[in-house]
mmCIF file of C-alpha atoms in Angstrom:
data_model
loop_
_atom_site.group_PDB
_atom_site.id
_atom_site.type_symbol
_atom_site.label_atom_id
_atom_site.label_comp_id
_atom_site.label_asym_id
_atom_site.label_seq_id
_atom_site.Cartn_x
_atom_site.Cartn_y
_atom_site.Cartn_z
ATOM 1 C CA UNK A 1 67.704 61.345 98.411
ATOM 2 C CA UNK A 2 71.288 60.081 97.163
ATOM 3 C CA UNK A 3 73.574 62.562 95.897
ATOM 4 C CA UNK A 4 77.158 62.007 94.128
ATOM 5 C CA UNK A 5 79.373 65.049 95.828
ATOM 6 C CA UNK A 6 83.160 65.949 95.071
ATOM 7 C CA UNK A 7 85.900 64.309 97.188
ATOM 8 C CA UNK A 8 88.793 66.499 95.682
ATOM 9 C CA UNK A 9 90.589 62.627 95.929
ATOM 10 C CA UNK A 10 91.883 61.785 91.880
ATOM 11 C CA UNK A 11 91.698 58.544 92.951
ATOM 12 C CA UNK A 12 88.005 58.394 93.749
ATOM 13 C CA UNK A 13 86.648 62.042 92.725
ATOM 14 C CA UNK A 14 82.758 61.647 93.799
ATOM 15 C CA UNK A 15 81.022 59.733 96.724
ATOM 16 C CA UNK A 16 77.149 59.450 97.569
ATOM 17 C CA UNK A 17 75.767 61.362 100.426
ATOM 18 C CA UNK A 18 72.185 62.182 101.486
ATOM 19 C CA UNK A 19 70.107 65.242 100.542
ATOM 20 C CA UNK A 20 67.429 66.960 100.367
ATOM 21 C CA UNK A 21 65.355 66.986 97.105
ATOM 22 C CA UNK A 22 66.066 69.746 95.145
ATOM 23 C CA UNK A 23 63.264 72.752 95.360
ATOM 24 C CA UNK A 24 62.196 73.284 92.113
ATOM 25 C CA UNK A 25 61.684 76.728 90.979
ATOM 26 C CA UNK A 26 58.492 78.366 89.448
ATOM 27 C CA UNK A 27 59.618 77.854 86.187
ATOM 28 C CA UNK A 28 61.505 74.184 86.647
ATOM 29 C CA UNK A 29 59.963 70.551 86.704
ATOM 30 C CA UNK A 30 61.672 67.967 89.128
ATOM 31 C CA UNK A 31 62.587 65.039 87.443
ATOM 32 C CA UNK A 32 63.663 61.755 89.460
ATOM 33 C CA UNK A 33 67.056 60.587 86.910
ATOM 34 C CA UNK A 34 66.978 57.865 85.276
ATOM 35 C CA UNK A 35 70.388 58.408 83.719
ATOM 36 C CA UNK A 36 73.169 61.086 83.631
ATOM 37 C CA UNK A 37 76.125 61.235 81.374
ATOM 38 C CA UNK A 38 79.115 62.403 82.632
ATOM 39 C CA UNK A 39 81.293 65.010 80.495
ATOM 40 C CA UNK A 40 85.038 64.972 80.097
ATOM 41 C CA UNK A 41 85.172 68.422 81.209
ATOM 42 C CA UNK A 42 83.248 68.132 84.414
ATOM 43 C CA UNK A 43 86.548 65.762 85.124
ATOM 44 C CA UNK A 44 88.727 68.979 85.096
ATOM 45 C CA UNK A 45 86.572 70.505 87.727
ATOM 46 C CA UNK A 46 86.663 67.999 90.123
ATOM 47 C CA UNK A 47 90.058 67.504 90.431
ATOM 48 C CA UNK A 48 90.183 71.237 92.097
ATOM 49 C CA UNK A 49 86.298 71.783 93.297
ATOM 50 C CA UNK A 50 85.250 74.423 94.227
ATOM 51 C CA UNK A 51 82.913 74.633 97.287
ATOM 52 C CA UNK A 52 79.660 73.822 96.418
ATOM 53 C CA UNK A 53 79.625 72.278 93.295
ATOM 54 C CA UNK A 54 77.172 70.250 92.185
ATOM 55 C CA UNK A 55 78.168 68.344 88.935
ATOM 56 C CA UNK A 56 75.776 67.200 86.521
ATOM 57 C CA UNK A 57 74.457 68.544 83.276
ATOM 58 C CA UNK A 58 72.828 65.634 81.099
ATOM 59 C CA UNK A 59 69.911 63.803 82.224
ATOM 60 C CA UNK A 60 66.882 62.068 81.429
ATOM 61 C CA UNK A 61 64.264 60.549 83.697
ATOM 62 C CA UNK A 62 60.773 61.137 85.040
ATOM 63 C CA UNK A 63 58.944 64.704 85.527
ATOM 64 C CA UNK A 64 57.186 63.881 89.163
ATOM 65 C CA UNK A 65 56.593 68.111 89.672
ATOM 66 C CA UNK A 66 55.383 70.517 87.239
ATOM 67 C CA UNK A 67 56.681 73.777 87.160
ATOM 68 C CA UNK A 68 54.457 75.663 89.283
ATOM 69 C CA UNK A 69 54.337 78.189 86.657
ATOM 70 C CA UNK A 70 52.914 75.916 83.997
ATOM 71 C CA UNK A 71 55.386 75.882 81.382
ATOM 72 C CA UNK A 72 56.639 72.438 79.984
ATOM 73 C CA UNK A 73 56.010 69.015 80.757
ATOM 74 C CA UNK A 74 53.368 67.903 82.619
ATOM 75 C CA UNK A 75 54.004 64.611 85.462
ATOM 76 C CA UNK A 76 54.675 61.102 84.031
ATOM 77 C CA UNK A 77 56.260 63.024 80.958
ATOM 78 C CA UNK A 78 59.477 61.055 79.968
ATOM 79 C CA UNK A 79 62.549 63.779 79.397
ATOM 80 C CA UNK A 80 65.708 64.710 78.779
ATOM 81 C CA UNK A 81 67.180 67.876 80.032
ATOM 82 C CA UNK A 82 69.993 69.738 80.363
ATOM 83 C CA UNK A 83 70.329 71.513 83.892
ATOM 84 C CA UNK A 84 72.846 74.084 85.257
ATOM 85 C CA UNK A 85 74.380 72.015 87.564
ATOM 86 C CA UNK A 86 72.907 68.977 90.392
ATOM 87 C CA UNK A 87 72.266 66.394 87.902
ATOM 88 C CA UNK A 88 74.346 63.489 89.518
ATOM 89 C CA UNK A 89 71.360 62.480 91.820
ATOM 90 C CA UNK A 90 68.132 60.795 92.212
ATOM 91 C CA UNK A 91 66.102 63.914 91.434
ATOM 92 C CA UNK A 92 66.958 67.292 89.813
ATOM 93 C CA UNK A 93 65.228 70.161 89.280
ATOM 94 C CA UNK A 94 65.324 71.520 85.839
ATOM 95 C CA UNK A 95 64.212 74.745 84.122
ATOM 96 C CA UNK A 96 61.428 74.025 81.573
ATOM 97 C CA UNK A 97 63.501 75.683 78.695
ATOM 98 C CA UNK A 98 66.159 72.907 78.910
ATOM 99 C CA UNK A 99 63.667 69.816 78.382
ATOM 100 C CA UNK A 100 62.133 67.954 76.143
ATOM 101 C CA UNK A 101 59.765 65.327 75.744
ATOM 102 C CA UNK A 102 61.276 61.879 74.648
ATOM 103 C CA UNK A 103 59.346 59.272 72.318
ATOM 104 C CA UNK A 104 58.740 55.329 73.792
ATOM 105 C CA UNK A 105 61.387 55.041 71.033
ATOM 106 C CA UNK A 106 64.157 56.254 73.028
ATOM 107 C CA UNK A 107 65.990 55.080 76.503
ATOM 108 C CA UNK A 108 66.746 57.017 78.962
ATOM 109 C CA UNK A 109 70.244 55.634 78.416
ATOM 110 C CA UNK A 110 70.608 57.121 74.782
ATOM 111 C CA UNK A 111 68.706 60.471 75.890
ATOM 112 C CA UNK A 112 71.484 60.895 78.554
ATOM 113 C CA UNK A 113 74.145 61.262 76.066
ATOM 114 C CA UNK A 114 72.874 63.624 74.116
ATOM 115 C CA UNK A 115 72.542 67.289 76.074
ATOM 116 C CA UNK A 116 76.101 68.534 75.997
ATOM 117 C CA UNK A 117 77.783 67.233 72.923
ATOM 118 C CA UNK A 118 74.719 66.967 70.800
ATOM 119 C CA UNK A 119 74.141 70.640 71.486
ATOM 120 C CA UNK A 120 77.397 71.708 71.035
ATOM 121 C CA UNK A 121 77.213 70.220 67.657
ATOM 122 C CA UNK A 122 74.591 71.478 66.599
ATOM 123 C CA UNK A 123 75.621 75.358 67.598
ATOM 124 C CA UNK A 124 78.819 74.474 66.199
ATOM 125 C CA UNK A 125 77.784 73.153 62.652
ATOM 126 C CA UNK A 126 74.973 76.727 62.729
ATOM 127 C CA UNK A 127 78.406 78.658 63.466
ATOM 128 C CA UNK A 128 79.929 77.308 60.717
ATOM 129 C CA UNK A 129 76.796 77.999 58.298
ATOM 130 C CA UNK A 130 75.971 75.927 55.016
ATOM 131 C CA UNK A 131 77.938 72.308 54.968
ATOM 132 C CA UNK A 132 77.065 71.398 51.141
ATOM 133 C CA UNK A 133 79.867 70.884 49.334
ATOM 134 C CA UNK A 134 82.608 72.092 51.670
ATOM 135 C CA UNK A 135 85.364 70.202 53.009
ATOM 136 C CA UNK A 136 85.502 69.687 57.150
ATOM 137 C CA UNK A 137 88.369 68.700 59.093
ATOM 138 C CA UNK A 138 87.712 67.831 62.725
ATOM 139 C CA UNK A 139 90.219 67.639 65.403
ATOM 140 C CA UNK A 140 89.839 65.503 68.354
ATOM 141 C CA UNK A 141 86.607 63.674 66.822
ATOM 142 C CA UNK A 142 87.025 60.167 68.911
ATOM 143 C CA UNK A 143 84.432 62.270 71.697
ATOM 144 C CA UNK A 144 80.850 62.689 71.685
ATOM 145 C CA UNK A 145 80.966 66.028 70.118
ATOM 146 C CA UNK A 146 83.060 65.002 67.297
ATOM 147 C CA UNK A 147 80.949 62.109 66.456
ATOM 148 C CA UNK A 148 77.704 64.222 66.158
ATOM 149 C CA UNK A 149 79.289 66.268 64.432
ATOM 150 C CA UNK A 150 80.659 64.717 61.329
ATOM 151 C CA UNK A 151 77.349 62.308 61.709
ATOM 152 C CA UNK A 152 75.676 65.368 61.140
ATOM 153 C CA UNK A 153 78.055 67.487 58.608
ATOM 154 C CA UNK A 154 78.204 64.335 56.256
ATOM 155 C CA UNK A 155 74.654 64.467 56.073
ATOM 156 C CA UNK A 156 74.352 68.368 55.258
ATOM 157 C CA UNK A 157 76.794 67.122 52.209
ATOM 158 C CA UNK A 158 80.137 68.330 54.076
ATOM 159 C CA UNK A 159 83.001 66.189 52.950
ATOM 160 C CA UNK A 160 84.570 65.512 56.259
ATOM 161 C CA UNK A 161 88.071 64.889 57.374
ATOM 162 C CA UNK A 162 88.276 63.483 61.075
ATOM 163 C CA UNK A 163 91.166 63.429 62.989
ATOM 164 C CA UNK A 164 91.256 60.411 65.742
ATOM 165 C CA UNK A 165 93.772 58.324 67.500
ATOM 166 C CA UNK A 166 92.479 54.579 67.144
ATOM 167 C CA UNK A 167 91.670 52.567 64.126
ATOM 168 C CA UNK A 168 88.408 51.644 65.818
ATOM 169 C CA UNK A 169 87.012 55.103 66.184
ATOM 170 C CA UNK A 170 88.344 55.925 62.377
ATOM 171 C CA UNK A 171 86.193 52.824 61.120
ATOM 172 C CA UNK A 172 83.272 54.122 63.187
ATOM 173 C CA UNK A 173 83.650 57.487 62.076
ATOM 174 C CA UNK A 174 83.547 56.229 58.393
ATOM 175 C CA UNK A 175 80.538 54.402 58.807
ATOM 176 C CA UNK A 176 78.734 57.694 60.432
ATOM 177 C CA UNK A 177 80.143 59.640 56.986
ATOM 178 C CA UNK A 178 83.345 60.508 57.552
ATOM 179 C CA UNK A 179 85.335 60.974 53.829
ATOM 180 C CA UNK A 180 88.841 60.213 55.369
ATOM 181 C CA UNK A 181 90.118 59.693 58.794
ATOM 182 C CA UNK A 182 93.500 59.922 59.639
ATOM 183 C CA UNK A 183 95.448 60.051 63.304
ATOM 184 C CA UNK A 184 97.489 62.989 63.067
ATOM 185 C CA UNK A 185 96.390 66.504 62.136
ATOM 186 C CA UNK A 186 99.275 66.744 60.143
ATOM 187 C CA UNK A 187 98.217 64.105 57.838
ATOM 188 C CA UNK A 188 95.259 66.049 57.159
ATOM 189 C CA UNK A 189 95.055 66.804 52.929
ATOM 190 C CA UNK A 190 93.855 70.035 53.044
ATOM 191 C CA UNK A 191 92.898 72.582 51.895
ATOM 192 C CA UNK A 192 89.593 73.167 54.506
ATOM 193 C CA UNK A 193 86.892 75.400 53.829
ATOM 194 C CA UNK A 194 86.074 74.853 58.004
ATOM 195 C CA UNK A 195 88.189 73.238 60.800
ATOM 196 C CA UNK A 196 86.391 72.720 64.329
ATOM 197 C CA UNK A 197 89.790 72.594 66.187
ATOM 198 C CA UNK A 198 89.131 70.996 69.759
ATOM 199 C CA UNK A 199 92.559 70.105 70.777
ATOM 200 C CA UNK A 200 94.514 72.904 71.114
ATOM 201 C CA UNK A 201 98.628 73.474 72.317
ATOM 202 C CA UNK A 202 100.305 72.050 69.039
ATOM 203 C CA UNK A 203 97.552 70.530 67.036
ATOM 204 C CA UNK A 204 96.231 74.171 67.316
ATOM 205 C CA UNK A 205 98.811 75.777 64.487
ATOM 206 C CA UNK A 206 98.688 72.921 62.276
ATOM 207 C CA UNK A 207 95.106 72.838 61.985
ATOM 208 C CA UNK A 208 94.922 76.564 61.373
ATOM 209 C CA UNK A 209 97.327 75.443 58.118
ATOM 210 C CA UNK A 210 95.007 73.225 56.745
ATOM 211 C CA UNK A 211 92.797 76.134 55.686
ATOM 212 C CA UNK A 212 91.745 77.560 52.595
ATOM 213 C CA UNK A 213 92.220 81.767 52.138
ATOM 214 C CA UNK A 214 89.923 83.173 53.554
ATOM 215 C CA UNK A 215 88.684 79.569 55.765
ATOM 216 C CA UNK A 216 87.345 79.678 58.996
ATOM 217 C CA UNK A 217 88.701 77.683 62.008
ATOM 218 C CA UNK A 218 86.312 77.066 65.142
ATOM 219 C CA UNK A 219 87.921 76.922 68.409
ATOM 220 C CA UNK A 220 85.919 74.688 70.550
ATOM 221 C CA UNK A 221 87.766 73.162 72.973
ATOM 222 C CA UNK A 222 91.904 72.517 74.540
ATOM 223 C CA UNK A 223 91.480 68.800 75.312
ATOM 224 C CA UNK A 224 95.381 68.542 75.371
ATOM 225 C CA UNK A 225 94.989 71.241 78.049
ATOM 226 C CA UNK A 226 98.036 72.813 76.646
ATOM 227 C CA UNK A 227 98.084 76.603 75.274
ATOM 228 C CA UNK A 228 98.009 76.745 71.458
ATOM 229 C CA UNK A 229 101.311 79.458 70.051
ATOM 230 C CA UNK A 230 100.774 81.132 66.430
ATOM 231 C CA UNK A 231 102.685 82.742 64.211
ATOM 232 C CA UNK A 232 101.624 85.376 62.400
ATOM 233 C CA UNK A 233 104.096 85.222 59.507
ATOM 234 C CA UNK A 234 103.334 81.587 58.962
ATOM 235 C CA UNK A 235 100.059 82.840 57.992
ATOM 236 C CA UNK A 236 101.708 84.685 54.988
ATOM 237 C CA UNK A 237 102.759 81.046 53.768
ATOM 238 C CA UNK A 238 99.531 79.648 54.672
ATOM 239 C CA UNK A 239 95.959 80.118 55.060
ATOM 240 C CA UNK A 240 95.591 84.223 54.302
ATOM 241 C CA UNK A 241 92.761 85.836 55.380
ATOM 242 C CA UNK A 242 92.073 82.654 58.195
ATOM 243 C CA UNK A 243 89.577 83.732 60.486
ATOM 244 C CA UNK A 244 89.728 82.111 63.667
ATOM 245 C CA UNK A 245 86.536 82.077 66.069
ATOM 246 C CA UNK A 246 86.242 81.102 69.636
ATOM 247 C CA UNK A 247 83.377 79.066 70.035
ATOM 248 C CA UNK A 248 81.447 78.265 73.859
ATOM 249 C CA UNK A 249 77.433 76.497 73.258
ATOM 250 C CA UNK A 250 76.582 78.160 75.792
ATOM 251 C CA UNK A 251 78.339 81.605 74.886
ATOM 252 C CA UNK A 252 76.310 85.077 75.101
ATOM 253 C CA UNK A 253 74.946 84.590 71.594
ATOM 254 C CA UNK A 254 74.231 81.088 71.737
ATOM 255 C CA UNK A 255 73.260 80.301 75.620
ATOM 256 C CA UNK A 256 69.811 78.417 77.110
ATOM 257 C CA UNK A 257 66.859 78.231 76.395
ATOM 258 C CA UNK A 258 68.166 74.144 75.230
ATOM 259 C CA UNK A 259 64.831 72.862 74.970
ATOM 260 C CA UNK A 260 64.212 73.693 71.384
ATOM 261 C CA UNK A 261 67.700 72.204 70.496
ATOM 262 C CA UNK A 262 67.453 68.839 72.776
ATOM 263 C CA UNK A 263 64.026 68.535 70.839
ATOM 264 C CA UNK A 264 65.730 68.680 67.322
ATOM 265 C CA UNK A 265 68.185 65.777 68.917
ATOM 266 C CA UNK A 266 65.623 63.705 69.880
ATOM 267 C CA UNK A 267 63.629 63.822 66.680
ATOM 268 C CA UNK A 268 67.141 63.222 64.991
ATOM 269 C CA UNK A 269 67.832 60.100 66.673
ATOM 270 C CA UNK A 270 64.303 58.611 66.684
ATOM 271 C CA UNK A 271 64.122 59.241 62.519
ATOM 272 C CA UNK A 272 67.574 57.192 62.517
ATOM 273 C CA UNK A 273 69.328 60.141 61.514
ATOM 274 C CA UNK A 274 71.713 60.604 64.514
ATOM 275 C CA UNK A 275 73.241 57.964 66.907
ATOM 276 C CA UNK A 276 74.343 58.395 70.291
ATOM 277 C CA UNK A 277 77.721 56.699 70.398
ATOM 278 C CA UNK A 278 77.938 54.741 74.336
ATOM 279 C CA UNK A 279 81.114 53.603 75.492
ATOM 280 C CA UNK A 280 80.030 52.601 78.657
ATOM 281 C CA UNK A 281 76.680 51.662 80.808
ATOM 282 C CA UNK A 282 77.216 51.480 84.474
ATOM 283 C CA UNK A 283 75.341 51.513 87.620
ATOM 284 C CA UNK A 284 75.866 54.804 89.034
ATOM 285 C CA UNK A 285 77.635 53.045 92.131
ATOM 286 C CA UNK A 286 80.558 52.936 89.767
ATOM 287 C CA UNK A 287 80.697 56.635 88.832
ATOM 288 C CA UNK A 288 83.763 57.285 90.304
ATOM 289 C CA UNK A 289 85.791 54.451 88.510
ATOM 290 C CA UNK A 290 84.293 55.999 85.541
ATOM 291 C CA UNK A 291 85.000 59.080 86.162
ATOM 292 C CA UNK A 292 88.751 58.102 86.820
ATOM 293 C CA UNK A 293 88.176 55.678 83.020
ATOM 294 C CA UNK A 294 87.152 59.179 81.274
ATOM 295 C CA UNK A 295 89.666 61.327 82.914
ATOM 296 C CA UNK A 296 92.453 59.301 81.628
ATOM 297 C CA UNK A 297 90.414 58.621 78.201
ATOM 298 C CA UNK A 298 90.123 55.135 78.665
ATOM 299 C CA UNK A 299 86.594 56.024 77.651
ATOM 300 C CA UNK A 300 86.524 57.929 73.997
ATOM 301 C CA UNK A 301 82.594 57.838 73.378
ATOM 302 C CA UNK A 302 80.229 58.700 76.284
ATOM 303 C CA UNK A 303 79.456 56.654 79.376
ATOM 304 C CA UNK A 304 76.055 56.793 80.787
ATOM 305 C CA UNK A 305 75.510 56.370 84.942
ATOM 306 C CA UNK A 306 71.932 54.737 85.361
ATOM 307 C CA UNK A 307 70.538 54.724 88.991
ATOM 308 C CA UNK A 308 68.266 51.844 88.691
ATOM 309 C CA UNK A 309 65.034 52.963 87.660
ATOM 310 C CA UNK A 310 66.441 53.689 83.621
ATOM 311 C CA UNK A 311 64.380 52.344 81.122
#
């Protein structure tokens, strides 16, 4: 089969090379991908990979193998899942616990965007407990993350502040629920009962001042891949009593099984309740150009890879 490996080149940071199909095993189904979205953090590990790495953690496609164990989907079955790594090829092999089943309703194009991010939201917005009647600001919300999220938080009855660079992503944003959208955190109107802070370095402090006493920011993410410096007396003139939380989806409290969560996305999305925002479809020929396109954020939704078989 065809496999996308690391080059370790920034100019072209993956290239095709043949494999062997994956062994899948007892308790994972091979699935020949249909699509695989690319995440903005597998771009900081290839520009230093390590040997052996395999990118690739969203997919959707075709189960050809059962698990030999019989858990999950049985061959034909249309899925998306949500593998440890290996999912930039023509087949992957995926434990049972990170699929499920997708509805004639859904592509594999849309299915492919929603592992990571949609996941992450969802863990994120269960960190953060009840949304009705609170006020949300979200840093960094132009990604897939951050639209799921306020998508989802408007709905719960969260009044949600997003923070995003274009006037595009703002309108978009709006139209998903967003209350207000502005393009700096610090034109943010706080108070916030709840901040999901993805930025980091400076946006990091200023964020944490939005707060109400006693509010709670969520550290999800340093997208400006700067290191975030507080100071504790500002606190005193600030947000007392902030409680900041580091937050990882796949953290020791919150890690796989996925299935049950990519299952909740799906059903989300077919009721019209949650919409996978696309950037980008491309022939997976031109992963690396779009790999280079989300690296340098030329890409602010998700971008989906198809290999010629998606439906």
């Amino acid at each position: 089969m065809q496999r996308l490996i690391p080059t370790g080149d920034p100019a072209r940071p993956v290239e095709f090379t043949e494999d062997a199909q994956p062994v899948p095993a007892p308790d994972e189904a091979l699935i020949r991908v249909e699509a695989f979205a690319p995440n903005r953090g597998e771009t900081f590990l290839l520009e230093r990979p390590e040997p052996g790495l395999l990118p690739g953690k969203d997919v959707a496609g075709l189960v050809v193998q059962a698990a030999a164990d019989g858990s999950g989907p049985r061959v034909g079955t249309r899925v998306v899942g949500h593998p440890p790594r290996g999912g930039w090829a023509e087949y992957a092999a995926v434990p049972t616990h990170s699929l499920a089943e997708l509805p004639g309703s859904l592509s594999a194009v849309e299915a492919a965007a929603l592992p990571l991010a949609g996941i992450t939201a969802l863990r994120l917005l269960r960190t953060a407990g009840s949304m009705t009647g609170r006020r949300m600001l979200v840093t960094g919300a132009s990604g897939g993350v951050g639209h799921y999220v306020t998508e989802l938080a408007a709905a719960a009855g969260a009044d949600v502040t997003v923070v995003t660079a274009t006037p595009s992503r703002a309108e978009r944003l709006r139209a998903l629920g967003a209350a207000a959208a502005v393009h700096a955190v610090a034109e943010a109107r706080g108070p916030f009962d709840v901040v999901l802070e993805s930025t980091g370095g400076a946006d990091l402090p200023v964020a944490l001042s939005k707060l109400a006493a006693g509010g709670t920011l969520i550290w999800f993410g340093q997208a400006s891949r700067t290191p975030a410096t507080l100071d504790f007396f500002d606190l005193l003139n600030g947000p007392e009593g902030a409680v900041i939380r580091h937050f990882h989806y796949a953290g020791p409290h919150a890690g796989p099984p996925y299935g049950h969560d990519l299952a909740a996305l799906v059903r989300l999305v077919h009721d019209g309740r949650l919409h996978p925002e696309i950037d980008r479809t491309a022939d997976w020929a031109k992963t690396a150009e779009t790999l280079v396109d989300l690296r340098e954020r030329r890409i602010r939704g998700k971008a989906v890879l198809t290999t010629g078989v998606a439906s």
